[in-house]
Short mmCIF file of C-alpha atoms and ligand atoms in Angstrom, two decimals:
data_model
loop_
_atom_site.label_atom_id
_atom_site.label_comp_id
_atom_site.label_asym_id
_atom_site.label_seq_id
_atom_site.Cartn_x
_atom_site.Cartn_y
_atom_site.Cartn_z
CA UNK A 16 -12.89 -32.62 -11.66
CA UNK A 17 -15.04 -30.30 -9.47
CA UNK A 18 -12.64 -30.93 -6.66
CA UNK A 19 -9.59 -29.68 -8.99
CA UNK A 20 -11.00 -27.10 -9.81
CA UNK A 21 -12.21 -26.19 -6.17
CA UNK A 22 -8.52 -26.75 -4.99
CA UNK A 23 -6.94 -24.56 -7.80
CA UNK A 24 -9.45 -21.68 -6.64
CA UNK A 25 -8.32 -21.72 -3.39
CA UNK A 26 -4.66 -21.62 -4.52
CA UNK A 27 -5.55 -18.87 -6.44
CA UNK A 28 -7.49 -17.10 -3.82
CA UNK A 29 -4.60 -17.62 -1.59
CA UNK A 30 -1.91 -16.09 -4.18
CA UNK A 31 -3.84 -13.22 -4.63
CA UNK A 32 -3.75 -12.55 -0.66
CA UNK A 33 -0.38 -13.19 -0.01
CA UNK A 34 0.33 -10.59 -3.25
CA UNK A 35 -1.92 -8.13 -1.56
CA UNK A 36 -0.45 -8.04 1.77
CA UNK A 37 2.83 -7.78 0.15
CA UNK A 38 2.15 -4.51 -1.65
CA UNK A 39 0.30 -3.25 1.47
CA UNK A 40 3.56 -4.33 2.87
CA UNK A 41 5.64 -2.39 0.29
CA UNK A 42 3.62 0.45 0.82
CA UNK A 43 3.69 1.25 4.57
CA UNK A 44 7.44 0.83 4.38
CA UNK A 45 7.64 3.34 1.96
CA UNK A 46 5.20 5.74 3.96
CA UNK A 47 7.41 4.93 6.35
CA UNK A 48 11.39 5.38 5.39
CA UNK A 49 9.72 9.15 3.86
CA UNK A 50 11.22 11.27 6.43
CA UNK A 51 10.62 14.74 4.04
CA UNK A 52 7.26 14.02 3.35
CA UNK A 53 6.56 17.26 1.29
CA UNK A 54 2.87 19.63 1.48
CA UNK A 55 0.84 17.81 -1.39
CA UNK A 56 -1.19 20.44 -3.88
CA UNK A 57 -4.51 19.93 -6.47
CA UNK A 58 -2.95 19.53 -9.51
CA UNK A 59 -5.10 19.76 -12.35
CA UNK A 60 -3.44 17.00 -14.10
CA UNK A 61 -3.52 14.68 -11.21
CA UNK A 62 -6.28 11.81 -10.99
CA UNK A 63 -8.18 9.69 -13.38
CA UNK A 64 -9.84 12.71 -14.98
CA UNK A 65 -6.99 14.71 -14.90
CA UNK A 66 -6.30 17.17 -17.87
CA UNK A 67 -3.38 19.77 -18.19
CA UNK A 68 -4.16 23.71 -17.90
CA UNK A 69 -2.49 24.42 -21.44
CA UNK A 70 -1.78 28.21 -20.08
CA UNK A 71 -0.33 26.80 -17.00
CA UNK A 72 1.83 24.93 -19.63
CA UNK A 73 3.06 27.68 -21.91
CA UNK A 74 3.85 30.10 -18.15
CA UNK A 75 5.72 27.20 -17.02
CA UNK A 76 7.79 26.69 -20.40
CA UNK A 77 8.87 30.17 -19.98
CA UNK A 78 10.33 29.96 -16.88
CA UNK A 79 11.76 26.76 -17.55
CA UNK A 80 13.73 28.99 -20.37
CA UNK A 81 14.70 31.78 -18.38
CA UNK A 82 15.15 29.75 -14.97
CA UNK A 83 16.30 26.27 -15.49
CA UNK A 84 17.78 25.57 -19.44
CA UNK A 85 20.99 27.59 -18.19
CA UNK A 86 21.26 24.40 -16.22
CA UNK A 87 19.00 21.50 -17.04
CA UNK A 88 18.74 19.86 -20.52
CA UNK A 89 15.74 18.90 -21.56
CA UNK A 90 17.19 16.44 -24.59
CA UNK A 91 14.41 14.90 -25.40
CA UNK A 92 12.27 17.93 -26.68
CA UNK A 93 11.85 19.50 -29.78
CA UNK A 94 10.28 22.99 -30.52
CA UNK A 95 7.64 21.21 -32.48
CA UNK A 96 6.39 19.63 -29.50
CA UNK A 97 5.66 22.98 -28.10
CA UNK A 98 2.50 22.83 -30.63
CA UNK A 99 0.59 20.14 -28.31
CA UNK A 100 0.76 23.30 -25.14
CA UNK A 101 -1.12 24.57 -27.55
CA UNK A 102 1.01 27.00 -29.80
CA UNK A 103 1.13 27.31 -33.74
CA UNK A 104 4.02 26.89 -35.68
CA UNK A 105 4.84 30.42 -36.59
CA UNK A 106 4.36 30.83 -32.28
CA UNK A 107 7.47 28.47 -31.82
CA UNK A 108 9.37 29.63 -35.23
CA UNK A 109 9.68 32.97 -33.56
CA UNK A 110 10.74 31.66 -30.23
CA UNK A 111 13.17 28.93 -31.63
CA UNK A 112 14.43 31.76 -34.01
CA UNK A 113 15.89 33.38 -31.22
CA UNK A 114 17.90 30.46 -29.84
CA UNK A 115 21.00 29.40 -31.54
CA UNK A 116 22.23 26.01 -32.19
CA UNK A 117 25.57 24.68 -32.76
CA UNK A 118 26.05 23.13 -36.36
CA UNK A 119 29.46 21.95 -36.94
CA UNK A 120 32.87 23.72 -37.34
CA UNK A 121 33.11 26.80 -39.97
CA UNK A 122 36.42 27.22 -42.48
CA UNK A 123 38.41 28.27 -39.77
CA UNK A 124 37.55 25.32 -37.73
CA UNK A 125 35.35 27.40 -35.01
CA UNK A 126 32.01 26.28 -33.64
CA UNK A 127 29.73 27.53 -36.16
CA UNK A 128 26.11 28.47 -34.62
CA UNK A 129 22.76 29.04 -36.85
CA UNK A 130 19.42 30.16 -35.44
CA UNK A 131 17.09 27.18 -34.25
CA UNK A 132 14.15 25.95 -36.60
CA UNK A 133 11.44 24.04 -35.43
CA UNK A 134 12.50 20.52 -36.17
CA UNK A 135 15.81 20.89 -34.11
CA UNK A 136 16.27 19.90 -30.25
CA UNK A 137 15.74 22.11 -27.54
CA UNK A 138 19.88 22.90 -27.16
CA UNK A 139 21.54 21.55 -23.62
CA UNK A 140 23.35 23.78 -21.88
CA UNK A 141 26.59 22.11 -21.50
CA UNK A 142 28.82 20.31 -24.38
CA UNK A 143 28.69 16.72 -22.34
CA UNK A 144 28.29 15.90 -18.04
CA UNK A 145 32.01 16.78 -17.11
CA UNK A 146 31.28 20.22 -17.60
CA UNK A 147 27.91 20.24 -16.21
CA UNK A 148 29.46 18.88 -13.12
CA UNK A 149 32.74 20.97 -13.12
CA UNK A 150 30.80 24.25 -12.75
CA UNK A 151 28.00 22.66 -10.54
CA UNK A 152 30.29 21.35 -7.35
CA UNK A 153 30.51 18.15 -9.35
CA UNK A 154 26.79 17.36 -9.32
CA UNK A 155 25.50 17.49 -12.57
CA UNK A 156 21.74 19.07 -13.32
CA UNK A 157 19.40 16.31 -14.55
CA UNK A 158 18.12 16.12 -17.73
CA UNK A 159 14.31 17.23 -16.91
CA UNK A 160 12.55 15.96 -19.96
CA UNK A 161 11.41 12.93 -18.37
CA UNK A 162 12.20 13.81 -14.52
CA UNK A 163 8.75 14.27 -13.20
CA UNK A 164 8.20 10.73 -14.09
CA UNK A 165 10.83 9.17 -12.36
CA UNK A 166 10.90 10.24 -9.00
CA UNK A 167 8.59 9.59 -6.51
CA UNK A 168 5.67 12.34 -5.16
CA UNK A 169 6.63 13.24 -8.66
CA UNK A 170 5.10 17.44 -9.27
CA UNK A 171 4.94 17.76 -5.44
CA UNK A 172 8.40 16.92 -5.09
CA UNK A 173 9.79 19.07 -7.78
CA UNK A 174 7.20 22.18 -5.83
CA UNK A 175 8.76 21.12 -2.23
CA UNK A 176 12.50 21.75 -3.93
CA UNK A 177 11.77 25.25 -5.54
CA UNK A 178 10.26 26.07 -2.44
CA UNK A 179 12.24 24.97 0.08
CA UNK A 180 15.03 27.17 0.25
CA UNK A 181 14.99 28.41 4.03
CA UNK A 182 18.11 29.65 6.34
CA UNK A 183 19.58 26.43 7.72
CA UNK A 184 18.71 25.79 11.50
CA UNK A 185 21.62 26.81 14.15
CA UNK A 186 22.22 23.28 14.11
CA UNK A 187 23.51 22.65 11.18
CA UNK A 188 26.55 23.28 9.01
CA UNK A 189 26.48 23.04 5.29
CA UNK A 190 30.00 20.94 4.40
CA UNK A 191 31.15 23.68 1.91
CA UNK A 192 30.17 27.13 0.55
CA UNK A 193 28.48 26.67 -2.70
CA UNK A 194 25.74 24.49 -0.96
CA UNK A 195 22.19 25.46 -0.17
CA UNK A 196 20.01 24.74 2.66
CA UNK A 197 16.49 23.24 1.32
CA UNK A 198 14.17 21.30 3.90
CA UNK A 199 12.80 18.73 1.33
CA UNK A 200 16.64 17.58 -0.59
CA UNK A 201 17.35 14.97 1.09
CA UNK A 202 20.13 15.37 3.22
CA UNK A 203 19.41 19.19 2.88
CA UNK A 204 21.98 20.37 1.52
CA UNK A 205 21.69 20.85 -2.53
CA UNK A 206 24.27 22.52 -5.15
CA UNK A 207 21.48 24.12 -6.92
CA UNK A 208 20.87 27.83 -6.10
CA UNK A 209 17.84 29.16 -5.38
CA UNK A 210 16.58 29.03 -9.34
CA UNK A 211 13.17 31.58 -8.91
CA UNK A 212 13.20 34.92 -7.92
CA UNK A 213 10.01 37.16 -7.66
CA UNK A 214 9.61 38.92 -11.34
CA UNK A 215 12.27 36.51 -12.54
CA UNK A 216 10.00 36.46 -15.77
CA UNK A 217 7.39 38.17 -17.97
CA UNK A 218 4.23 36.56 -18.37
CA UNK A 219 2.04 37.95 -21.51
CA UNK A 220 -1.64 37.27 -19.45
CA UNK A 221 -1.16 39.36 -16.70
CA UNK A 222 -0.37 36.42 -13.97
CA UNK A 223 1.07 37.18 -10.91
CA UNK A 224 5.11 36.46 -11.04
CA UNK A 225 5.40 35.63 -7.55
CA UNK A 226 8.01 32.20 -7.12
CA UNK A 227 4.94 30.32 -5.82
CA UNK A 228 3.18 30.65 -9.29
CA UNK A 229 6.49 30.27 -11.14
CA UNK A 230 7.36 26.94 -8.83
CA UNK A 231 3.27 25.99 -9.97
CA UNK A 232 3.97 27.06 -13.78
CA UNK A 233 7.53 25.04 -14.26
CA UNK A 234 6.66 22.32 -12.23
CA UNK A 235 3.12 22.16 -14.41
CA UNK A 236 5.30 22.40 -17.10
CA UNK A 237 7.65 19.52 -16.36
CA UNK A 238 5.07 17.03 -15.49
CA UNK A 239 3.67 17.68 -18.63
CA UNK A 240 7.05 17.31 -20.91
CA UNK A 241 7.53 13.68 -18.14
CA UNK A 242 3.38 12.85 -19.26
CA UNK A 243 2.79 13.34 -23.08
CA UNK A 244 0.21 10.91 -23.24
CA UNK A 245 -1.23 11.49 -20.45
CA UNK A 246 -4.67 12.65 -21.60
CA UNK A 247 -5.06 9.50 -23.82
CA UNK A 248 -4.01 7.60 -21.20
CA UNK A 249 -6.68 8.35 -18.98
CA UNK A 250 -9.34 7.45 -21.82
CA UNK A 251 -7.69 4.30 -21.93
CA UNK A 252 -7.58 3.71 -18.77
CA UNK A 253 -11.35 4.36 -17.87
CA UNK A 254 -11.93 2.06 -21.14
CA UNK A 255 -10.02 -0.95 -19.53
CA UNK A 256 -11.89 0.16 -16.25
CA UNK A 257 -15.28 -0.45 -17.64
CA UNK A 258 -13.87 -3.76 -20.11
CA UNK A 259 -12.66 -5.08 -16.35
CA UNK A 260 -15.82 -4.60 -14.70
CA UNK A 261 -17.38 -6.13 -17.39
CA UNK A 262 -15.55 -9.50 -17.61
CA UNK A 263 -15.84 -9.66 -13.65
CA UNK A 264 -19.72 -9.41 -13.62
CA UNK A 265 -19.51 -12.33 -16.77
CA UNK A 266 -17.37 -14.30 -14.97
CA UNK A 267 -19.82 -13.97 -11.11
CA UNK A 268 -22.75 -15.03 -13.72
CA UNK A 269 -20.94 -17.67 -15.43
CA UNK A 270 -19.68 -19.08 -12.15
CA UNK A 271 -23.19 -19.33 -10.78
CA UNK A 272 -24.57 -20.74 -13.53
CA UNK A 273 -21.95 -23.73 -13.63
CA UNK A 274 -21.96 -24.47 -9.83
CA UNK A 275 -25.57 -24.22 -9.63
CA UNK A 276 -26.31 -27.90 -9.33
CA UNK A 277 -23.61 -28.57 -6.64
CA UNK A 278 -25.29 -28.66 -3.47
C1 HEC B 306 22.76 27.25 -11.69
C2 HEC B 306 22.35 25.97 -12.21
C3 HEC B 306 20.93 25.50 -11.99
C4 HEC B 306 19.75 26.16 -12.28
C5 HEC B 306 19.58 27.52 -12.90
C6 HEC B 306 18.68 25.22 -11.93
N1 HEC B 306 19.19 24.07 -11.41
FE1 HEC B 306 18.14 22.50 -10.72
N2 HEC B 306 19.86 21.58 -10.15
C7 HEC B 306 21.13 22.06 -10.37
C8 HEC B 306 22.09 21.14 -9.78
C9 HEC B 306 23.60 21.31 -9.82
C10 HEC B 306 21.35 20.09 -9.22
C11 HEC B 306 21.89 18.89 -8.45
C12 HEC B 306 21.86 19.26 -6.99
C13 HEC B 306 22.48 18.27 -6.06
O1 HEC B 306 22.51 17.06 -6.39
O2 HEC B 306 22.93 18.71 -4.98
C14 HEC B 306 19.95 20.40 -9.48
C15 HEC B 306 18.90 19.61 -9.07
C16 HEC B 306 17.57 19.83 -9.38
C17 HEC B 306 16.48 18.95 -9.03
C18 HEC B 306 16.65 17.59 -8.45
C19 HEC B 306 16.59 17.39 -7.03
C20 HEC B 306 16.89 15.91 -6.79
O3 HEC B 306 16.15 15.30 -6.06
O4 HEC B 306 17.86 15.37 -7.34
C21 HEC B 306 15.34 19.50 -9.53
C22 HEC B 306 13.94 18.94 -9.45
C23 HEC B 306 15.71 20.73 -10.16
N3 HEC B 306 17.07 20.91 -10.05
C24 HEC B 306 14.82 21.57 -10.79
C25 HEC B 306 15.16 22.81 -11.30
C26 HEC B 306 14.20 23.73 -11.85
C27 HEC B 306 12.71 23.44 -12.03
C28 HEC B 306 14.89 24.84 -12.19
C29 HEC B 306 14.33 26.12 -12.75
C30 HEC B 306 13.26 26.74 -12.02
C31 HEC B 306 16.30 24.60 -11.87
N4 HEC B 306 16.41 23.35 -11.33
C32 HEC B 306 17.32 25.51 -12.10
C33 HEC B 306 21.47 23.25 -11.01
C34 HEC B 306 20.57 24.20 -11.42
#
């Protein structure tokens, strides 16, 4: 029995190496194949005690509306979720009042618009992707509700892209006019214009509009729309932190105690 049990620790031991180098494995190959590997900043929101800086939030929603929502959807966003950056109702009645939102055809069979409420969507600016991508040199803009989770480096990323518009070296040619040089899109050469210019919107606290602290607000802003749990998450996770320590300090005693008379 003892010998079983012995042998199946082993195994187990052994599994749990092999799965180890493999993801150590995984990982240098991706440090590796990351040719744009992008300046990295402090967010706020990043770590295991990471929390959001709501004001951060609400700047960065802004610009998102006067920047980006001429572009990029974010479909997945109502104006009543603007209340967890920290805004009242009556806050985002007045801004969704001035947005309108198609509802239906009138009597004469034209779109018929009505001003937002809080319960509706965020509207998308284009009807469906075929326009998106016929006036966008047939790329079409994401859909940002959710971006900042999915791709890798996740806000640093999205900072490296606002930020790396720069003139493209003598070296190289863009393939058509419409294209932009950015160091960090891979393959450099994106169909987005640069979206931030300096003063490109009007904070109500008094912080600086430079496109640094809009690039910090939006992206802020877009990791928080990608992380809605995020806060809870990281009480959960410190909870399962402690539970785990817990069971492994059980299991060292109870392992002690039941090999104790093998000599
Ligand atoms: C004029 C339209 C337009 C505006 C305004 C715009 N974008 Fe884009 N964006 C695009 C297009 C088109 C692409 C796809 C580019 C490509 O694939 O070459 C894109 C791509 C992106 C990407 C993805 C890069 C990738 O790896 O695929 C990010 C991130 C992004 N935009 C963020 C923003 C943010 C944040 C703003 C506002 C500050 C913004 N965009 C404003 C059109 C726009």
């Amino acid at each position: 029995m003892m010998e079983i049990t012995r042998k199946l620790t082993f195994k187990a031991i052994g599994l749990l190496i092999v799965m180890f180098s493999l993801n150590v494995a995984g990982y240098a190959e991706r440090v590796a194949t990351d040719k744009n590997s992008y300046p990295k900043y402090p967010w706020s929101f990043s770590g295991i005690f990471g929390s959001y800086d709501l004001s951060s939030v609400q700047r960065g929603y802004l610009v998102y509306r006067k920047s980006c929502a001429s572009c990029h959807s974010t479909e997945y966003m109502r104006y009543a979720d603007l209340q967890q950056m920290g805004l009242t109702l009556d806050q985002i009645d007045k801004m969704a009042k001035t947005d309108q939102i198609l509802d239906g055809k009138d009597a004469q069979g034209k779109d018929h618009y009505r001003p937002a409420t809080v319960v509706d969507y965020i509207p998308s600016p284009y009807a469906n992707k075929l326009v998106a991508q016929s006036v966008n040199m047939g790329k079409v803009p994401l859909d940002l509700s959710r971006y900042a989770m999915t791709v890798d480096g996740q806000a640093d990323y999205i900072m490296a892209i606002l930020l790396g518009y720069t003139k493209s070296p003598v070296d190289f040619k863009l393939d058509q006019d419409g294209l932009y040089y950015n160091r960090y899109f891979p393959g450099h050469q994106i169909a987005m214009r640069p979206p931030l210019v300096k003063g490109g919107v009007q904070y109500t606290d008094g912080t600086n509009t430079t496109i640094e602290q809009q690039a910090k607000d939006v992206t802020t802003f877009l990791s928080w729309t990608a992380h809605p749990h995020l806060i809870e998450r990281h009480r959960i996770g410190i909870m399962a932190l402690i539970y785990v320590a817990f069971i492994a300090v059980l299991t060292f005693i109870i392992k002690r105690k039941v090999w104790s008379n093998v000599k």
